[in-house]
Coordinates of C-alpha atoms (C1' of nucleotides) in Angstrom, one line a residue:
Chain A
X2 CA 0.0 0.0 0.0
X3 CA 2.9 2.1 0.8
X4 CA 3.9 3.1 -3.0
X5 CA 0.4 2.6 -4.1
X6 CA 0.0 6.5 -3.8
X7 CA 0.6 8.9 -6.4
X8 CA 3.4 11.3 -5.6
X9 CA 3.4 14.0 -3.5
X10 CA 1.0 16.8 -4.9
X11 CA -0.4 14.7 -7.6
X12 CA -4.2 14.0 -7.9
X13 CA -6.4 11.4 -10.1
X14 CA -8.9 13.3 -11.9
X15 CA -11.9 11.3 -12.0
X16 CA -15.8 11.4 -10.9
X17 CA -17.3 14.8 -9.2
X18 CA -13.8 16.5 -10.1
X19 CA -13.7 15.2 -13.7
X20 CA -17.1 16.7 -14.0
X21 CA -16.4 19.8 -12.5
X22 CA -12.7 20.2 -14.8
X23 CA -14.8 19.1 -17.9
X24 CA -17.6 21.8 -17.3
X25 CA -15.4 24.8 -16.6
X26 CA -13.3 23.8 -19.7
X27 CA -16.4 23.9 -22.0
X28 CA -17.4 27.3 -20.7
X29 CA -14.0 29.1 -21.4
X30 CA -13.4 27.3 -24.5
X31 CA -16.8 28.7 -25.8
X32 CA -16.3 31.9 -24.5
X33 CA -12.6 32.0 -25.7
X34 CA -13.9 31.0 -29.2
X35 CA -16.2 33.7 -29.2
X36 CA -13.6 36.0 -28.8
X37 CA -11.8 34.6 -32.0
X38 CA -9.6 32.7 -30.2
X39 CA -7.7 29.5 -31.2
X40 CA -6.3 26.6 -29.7
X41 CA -3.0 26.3 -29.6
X42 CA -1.5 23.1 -27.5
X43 CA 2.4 23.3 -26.7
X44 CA 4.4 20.6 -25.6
X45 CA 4.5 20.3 -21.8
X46 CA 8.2 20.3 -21.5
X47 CA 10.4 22.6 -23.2
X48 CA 14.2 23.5 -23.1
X49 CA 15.1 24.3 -19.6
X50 CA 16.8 27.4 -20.9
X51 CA 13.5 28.7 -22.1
X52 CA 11.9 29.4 -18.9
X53 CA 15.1 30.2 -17.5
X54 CA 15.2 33.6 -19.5
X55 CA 11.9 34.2 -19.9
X56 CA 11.2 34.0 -15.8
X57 CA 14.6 35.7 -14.4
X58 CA 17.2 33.8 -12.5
X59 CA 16.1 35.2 -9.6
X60 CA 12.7 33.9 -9.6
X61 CA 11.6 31.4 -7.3
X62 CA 9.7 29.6 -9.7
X63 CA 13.2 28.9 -11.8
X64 CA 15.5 28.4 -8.2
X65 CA 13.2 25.9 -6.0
X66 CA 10.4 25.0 -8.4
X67 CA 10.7 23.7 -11.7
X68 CA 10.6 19.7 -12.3
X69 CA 14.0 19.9 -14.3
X70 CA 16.1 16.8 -15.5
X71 CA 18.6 15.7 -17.9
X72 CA 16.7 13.3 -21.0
X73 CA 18.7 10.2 -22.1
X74 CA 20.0 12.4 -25.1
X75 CA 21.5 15.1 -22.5
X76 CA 19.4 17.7 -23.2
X77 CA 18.0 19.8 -20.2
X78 CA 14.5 19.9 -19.8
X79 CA 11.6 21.2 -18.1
X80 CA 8.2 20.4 -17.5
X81 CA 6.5 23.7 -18.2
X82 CA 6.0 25.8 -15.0
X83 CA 3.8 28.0 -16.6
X84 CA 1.8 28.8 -20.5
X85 CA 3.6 31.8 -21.6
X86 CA 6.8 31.1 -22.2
X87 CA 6.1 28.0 -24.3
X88 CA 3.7 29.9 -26.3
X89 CA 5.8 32.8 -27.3
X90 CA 7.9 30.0 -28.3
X91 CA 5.7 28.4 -30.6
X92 CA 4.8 31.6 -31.5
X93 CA 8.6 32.2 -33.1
X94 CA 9.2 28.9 -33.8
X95 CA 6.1 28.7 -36.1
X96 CA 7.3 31.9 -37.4
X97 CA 3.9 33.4 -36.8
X98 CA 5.1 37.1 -36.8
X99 CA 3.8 37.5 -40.2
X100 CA -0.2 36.6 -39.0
X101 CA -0.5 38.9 -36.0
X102 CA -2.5 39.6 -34.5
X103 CA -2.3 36.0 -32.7
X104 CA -5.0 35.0 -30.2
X105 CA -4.7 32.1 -28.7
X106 CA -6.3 29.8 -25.7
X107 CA -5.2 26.5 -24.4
X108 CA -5.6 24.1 -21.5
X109 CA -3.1 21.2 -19.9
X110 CA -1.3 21.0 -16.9
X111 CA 1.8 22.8 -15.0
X112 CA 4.0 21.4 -13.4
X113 CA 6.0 23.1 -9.9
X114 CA 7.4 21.5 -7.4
X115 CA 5.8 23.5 -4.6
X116 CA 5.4 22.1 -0.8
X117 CA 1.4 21.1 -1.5
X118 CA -1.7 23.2 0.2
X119 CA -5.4 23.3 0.0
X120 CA -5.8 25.1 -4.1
X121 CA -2.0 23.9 -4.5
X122 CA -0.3 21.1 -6.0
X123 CA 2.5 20.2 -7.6
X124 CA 0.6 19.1 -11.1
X125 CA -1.9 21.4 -11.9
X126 CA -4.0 22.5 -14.5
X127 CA -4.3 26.1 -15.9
X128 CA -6.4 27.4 -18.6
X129 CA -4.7 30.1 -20.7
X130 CA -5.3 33.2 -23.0
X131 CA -2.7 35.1 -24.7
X132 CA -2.9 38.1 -27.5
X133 CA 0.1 38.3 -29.1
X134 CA 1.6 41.4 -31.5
X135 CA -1.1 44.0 -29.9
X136 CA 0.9 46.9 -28.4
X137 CA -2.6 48.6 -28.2
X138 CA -4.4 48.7 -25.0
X139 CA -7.6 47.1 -26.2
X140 CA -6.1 44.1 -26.4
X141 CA -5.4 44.2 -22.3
X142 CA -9.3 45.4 -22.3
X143 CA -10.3 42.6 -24.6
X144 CA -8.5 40.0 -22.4
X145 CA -9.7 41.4 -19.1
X146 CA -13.6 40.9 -21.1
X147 CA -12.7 37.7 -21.4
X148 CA -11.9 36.8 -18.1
X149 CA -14.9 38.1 -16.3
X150 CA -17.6 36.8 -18.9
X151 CA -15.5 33.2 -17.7
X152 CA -16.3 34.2 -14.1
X153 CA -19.3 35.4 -14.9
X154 CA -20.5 32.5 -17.0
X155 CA -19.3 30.1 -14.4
X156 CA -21.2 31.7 -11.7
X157 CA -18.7 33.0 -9.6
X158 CA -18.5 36.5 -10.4
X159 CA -19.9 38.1 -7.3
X160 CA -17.5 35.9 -5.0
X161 CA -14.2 37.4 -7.2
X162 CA -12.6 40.6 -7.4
X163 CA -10.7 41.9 -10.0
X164 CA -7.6 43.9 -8.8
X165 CA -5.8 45.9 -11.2
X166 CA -2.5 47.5 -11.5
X167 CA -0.2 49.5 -14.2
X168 CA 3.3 48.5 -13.7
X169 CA 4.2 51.1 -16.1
X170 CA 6.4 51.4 -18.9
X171 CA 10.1 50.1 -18.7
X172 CA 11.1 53.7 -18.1
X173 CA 8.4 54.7 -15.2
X174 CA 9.2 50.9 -14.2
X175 CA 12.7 51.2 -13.7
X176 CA 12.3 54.8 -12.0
X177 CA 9.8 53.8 -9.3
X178 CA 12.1 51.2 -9.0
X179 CA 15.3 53.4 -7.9
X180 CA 12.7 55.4 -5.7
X181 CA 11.7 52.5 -3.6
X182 CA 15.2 50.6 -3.1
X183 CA 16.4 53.7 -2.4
X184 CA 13.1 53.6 0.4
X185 CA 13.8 51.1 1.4
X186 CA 17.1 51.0 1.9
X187 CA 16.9 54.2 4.4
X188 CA 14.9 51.3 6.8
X189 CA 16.7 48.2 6.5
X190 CA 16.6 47.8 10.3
X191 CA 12.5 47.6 10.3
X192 CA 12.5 45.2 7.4
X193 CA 11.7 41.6 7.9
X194 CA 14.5 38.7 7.3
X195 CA 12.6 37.8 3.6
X196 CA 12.7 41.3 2.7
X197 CA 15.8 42.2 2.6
X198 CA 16.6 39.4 0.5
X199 CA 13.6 41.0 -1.5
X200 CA 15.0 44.3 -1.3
X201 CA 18.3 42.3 -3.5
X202 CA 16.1 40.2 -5.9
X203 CA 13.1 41.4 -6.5
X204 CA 12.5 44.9 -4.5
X205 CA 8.8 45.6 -5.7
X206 CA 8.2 42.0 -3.9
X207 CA 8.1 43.7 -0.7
X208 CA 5.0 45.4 -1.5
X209 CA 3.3 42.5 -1.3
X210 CA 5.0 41.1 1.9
X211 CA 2.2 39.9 4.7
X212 CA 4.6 40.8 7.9
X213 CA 3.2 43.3 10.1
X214 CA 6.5 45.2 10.1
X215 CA 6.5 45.4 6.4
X216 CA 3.5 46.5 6.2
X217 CA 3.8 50.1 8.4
X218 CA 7.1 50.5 6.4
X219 CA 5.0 49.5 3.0
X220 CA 2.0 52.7 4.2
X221 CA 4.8 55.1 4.0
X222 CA 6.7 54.0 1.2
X223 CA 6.5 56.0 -2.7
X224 CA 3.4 55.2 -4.5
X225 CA 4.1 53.5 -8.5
X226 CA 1.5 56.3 -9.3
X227 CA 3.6 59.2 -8.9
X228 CA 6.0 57.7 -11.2
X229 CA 3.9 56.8 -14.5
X230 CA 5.3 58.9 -17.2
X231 CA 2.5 60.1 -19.7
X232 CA 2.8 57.6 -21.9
X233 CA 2.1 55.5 -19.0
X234 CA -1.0 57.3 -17.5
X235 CA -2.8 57.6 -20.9
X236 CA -2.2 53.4 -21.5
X237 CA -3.5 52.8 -17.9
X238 CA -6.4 55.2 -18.4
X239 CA -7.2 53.7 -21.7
X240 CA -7.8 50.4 -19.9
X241 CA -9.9 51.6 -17.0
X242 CA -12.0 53.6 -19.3
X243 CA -12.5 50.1 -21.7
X244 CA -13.5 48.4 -18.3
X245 CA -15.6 50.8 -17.3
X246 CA -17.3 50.6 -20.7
X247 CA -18.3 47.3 -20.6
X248 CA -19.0 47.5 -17.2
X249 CA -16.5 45.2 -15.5
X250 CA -15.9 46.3 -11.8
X251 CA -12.5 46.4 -10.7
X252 CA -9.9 48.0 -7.6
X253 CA -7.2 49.9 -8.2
X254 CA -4.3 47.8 -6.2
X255 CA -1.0 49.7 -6.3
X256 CA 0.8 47.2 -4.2
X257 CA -0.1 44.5 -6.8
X258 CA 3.4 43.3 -8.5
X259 CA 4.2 40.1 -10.8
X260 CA 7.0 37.8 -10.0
X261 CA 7.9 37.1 -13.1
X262 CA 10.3 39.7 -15.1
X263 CA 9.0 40.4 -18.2
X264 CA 5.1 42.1 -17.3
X265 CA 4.8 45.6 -18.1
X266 CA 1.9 48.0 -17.6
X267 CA -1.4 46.0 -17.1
X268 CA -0.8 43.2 -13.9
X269 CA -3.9 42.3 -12.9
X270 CA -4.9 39.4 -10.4
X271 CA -9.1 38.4 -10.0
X272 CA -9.1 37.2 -6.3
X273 CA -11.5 35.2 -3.8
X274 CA -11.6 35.3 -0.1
X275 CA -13.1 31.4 -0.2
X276 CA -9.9 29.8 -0.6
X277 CA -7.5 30.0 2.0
X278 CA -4.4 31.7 1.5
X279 CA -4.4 30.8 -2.2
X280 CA -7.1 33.6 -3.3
X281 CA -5.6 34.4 -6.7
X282 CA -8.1 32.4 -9.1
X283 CA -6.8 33.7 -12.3
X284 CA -4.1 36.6 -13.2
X285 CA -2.1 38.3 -15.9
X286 CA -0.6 41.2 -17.3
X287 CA 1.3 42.7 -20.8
X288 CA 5.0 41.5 -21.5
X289 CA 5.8 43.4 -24.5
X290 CA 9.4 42.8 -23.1
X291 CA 9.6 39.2 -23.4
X292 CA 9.7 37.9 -27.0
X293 CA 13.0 40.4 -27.5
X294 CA 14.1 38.7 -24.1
X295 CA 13.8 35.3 -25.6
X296 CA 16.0 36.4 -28.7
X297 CA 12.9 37.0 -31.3
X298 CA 12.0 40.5 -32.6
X299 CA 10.4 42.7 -29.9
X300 CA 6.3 41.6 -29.6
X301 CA 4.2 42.7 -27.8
X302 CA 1.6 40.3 -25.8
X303 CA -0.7 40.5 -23.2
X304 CA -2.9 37.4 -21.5
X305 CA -3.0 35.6 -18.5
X306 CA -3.7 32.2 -16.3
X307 CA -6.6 30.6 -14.8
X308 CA -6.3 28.1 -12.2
X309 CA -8.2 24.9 -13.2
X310 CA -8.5 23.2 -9.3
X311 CA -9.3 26.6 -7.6
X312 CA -11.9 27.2 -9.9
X313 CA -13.2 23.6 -9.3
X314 CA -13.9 24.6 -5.9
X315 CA -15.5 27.5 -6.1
X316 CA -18.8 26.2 -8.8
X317 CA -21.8 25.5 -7.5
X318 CA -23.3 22.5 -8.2
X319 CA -26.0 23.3 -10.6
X320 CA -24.3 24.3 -13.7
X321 CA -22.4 20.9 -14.0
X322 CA -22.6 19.5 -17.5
X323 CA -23.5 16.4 -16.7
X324 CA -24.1 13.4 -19.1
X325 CA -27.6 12.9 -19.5
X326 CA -29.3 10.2 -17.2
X327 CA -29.2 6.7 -18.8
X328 CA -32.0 4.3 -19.9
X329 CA -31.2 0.9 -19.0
X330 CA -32.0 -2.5 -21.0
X331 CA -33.0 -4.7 -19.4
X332 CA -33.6 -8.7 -20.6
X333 CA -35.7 -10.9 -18.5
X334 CA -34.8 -14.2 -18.7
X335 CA -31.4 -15.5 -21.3
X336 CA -34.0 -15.5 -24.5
X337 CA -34.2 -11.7 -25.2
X338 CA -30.5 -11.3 -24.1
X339 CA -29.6 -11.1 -28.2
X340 CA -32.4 -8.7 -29.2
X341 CA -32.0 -6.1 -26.1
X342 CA -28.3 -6.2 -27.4
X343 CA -30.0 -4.7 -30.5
X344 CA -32.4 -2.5 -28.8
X345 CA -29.5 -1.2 -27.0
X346 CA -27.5 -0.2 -29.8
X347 CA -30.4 1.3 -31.9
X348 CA -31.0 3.8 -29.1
X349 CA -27.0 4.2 -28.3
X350 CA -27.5 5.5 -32.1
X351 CA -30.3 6.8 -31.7
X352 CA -28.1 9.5 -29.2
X353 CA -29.4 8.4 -26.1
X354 CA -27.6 7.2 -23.4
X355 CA -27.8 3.7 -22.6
X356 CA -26.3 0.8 -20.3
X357 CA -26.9 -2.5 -20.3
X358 CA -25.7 -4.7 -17.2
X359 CA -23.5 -7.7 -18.1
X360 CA -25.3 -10.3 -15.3
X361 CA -28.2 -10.5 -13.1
X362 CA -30.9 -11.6 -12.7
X363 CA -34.2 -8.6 -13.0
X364 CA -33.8 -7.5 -9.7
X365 CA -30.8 -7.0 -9.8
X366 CA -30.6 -4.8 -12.7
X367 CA -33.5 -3.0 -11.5
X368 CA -31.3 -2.3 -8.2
X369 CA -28.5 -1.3 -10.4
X370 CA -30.9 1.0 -12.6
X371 CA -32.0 2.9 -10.0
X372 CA -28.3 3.1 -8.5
X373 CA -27.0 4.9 -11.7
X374 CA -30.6 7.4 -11.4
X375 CA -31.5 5.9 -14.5
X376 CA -34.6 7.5 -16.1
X377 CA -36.1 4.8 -17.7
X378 CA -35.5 0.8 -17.6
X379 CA -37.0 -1.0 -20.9
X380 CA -37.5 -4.8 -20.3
X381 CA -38.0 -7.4 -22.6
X382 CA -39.0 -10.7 -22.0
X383 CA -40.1 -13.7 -24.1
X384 CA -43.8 -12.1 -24.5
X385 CA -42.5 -9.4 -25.0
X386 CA -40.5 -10.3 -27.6
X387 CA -42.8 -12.6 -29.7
X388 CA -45.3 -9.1 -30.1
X389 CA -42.4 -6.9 -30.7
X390 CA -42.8 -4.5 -27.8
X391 CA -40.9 -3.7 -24.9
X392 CA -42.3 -2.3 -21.1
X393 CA -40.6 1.0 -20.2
X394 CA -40.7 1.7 -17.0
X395 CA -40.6 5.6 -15.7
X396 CA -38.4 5.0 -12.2
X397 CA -39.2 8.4 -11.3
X398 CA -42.8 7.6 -11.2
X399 CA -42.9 4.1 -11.0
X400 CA -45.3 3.7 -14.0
X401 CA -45.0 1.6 -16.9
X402 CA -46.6 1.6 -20.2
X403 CA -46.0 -0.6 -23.3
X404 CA -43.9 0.8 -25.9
X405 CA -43.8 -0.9 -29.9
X406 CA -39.8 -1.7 -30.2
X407 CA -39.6 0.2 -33.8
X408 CA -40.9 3.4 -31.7
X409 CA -39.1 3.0 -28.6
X410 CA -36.4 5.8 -29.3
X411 CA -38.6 8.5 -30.5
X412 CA -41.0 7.4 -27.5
X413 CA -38.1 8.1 -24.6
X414 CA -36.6 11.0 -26.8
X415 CA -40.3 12.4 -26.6
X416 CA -40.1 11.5 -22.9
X417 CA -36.5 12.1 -21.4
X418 CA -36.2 15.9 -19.8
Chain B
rG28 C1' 12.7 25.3 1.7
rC29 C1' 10.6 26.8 7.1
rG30 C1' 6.8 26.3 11.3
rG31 C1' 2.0 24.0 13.5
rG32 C1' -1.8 20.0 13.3
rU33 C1' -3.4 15.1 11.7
rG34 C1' -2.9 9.7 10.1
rU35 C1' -7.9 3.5 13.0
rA36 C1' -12.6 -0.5 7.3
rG37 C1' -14.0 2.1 0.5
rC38 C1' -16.0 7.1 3.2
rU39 C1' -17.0 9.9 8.0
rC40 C1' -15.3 9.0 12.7
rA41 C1' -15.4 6.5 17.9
rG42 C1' -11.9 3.8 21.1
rU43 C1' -7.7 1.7 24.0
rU44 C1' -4.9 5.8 31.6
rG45 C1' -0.1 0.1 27.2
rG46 C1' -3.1 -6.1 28.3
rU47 C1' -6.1 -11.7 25.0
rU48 C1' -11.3 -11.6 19.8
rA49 C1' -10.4 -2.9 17.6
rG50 C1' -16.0 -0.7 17.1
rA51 C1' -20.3 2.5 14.9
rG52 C1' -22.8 5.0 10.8
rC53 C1' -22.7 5.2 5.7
rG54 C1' -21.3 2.3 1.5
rC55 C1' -20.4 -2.7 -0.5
rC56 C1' -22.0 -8.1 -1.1
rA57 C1' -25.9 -11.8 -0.2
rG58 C1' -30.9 -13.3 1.3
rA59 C1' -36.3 -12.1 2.4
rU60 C1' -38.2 -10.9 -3.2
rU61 C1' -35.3 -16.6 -9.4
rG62 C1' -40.6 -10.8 -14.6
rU63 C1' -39.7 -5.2 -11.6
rG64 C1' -35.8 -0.5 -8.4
rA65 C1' -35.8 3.5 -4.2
rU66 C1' -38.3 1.9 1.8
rU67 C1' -37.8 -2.1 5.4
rC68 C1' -35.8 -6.5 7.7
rU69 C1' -31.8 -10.4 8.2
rG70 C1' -27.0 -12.0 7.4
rG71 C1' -21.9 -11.3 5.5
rA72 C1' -17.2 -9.5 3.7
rA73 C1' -13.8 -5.9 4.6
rG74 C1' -8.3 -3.3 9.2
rU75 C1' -0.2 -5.2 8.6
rC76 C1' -4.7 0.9 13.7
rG77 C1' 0.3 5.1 7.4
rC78 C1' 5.4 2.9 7.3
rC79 C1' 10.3 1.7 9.8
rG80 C1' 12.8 1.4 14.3
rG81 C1' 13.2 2.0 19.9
rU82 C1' 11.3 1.4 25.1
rU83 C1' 8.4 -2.8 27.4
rC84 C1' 6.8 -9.3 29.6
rA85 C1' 3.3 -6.8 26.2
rA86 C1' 2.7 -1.0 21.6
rU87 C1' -2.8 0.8 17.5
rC88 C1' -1.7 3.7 22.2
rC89 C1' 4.7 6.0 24.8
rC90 C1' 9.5 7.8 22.1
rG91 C1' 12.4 8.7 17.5
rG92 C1' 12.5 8.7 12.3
rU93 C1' 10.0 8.6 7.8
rC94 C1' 5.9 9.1 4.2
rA95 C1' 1.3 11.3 3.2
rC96 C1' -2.5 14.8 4.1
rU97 C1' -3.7 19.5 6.2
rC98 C1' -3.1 24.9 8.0
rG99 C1' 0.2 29.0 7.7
rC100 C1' 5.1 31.3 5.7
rC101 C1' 8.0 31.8 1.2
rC102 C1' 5.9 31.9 -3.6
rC103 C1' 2.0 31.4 -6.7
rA104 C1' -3.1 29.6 -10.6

RNA sequence: GCGGGUGUAGCUCAGUUGGUUAGAGCGCCAGAUUGUGAUUCUGGAAGUCGCCGGUUCAAUCCCGGUCACUCGCCCCA
């Protein structure tokens, strides 16, 4: 029993959960294609050097997280910690800089080898939307749209809020930057152990930090705002005016920061309070810095990352796409056995969901019919079958009629809710 | 990677101040009911008490380690 588990922040996907995954996938695929937006499926490991760069050798996700290892052909390789990176790949590898715009959307999972929690594991899934070769700020509007009709359509809107941020050009970036190391730097006594190290890798990190300390230093400390050049302000205004256009509800969050390098502008994050400490259900920004960091021609891009099992949580019950109930076949006694094979597969045709046990006698089916919340049970017997008719059986209401076998699928299609 | 909690049947959980055969509910299987389900009744199967080691005459219980889960930190979807 010992090794007869799946490793450590793995899960099987199967029954309620499947349900749920397969329901939220069919919703943001539809509303993803209505967009205009394409599938695109990357392989799910890639160069290790590819996520490298693209994520900063500083990040934690490239220094204690990535499932990294050597193939037999000694190439370094990487399970894919996150969508972007492989996608801008693809997208220069297919050399689809002559057809942009490029919108894209895929699904599949990510891989990061995290100590597990509640809403975290070590294989995940993530649905993903990128536009790619839009330096125009519609396309961050356009993205955000498509992210709260998701929400929206998977009726969690009202329990998520969308928190938005500009990170600002490279230029009002880099400056706001200078002005809070140099913050910061003034009060390194107050500053908790993991921000100093912060304050060396990643200084805007500290804005997010949860320690109490921090967070008086954090009140006090320059705002991004006073920073944005104009170029900045009008992009950011752009977007806020878009969203309030179509009437998406969002919070300005100016301690809101991305861990990974290569955002610019637009960081966003759509949060819950109903999961523990992993509230961020799906978040993005622009990295119109990241193609030219990869070695391509400058791009720009903007998209983000839903989180498949946080989501999965957070539906309610009722808008499960669930398979329709079943009718079972039923033959009484071994002499209809061949023709209710038949019967079966005419209505399997037919487009109705069928099962058929394998043993047992009538009660026991019947048992089994009403264990699977079968609508209807159709038996056949040998008088039955000598006048060519079969007795459905409505388990709801416990009533039964007699049904002609060449009518019996339109009859239940007529029937079935 | 760091700190706290937990681990007894398929599931949810009792229990043993260390002592012979470890319990319940639900679920599962069978029968009452071999041409009719849901209720009911009867019976049954199912546990290396997470794993390894230590203490002890004796460990599911105490101690150590380990694995897994869980809550928080780091970080993130």
């Amino acid at each position: 029993m010992a090794r007869l588990q799946p490793v450590r922040g793995t899960h099987d996907i199967l029954g309620d959960k499947s349900i749920r995954f397969r329901t939220i996938f069919e919703i943001f695929r539809s509303v993803a294609t209505r967009y205009g937006h394409q599938e695109i499926d990357t392989p799910i490991f890639e160069f290790t050097e590819t996520f490298k760069r693209t994520l900063g050798e500083t990040s934690d996700v490239v220094n204690k997280e990535m499932y990294t290892f050597e193939d037999r052909g000694g190439e370094h390789v990487t399970l894919r910690p996150e969508y972007t990176a492989g996608i801008a790949r693809a997208f220069m590898s297919n050399g689809l800089q002559q057809s942009t715009p490029c919108k894209f959307y895929s699904f599949g999972p990510i891989f990061r080898y995290e100590r597990p929690q509640k809403g975290r594991m070590r294989q995940f899934h993530q649905m993903d939307v990128e536009i790619i070769g839009v330096p125009e700020a519609q396309a961050d509007i356009e993205v955000l749209a498509i992210a709260s009709d998701l929400l929206n359509e998977l009726g969690i809107g009202q329990h998520i809020t969308l928190e938005l941020n500009s990170l600002g050009d490279p230029e009002s970036r880099n400056d706001y930057r200078d002005a809070l190391v140099k913050y910061f730097n003034g009060h390194k006594g107050a500053l908790s152990e993991d921000s100093l190290v912060r304050l060396e890798k990643n200084p805007m990190r500290i804005l997010d930090s949860k320690d109490e300390g921090d967070r008086l230093l954090i009140a006090d400390a320059p705002r991004i705002g006073e920073y944005y050049n104009q170029e900045t302000k009008d992009f950011f205004a752009t977007v806020t005016d878009g969203l309030e256009g179509l009437g998406i509800d969002y919070q300005i969050n100016d301690r809101l920061v991305r861990g990974l390098d290569y955002y610019c502008h637009t960081a966003f994050e759509f949060t819950t309070d109903q999961l523990g400490a992993q509230g961020t259900v799906l978040a993005g920004g622009r990295y119109d810095g990241l193609m030219e960091m990869m070695g391509g021609p400058k791009t720009a891009g903007v998209g983000w990352a839903a989180g498949m099992e946080r989501l999965a949580e957070l539906i309610s019950e009722d808008i499960l796409h669930k398979p329709n109930r079943p009718v079972v076949v039923t033959p009484v006694g071994a002499i209809s056995q061949t023709l209710c094979l038949k019967v079966a597969h005419d209505l399997r045709t037919s487009g109705i969901v069928v099962d058929m046990g394998y043993k047992g006698n009538v009660g026991k089916r019947m048992k089994r019919a009403n264990k699977q919340k079968a609508i209807f049970a159709i038996l056949i017997g040998e008088d039955e079958l000598l006048r060519g008719v079969a007795m459905v059986k409505n388990l709801d209401q416990g009533s039964q009629e007699e049904v002609s076998i060449s009518n019996l699928a339109n009859y239940i299609l007529d029937n079935e809710k």
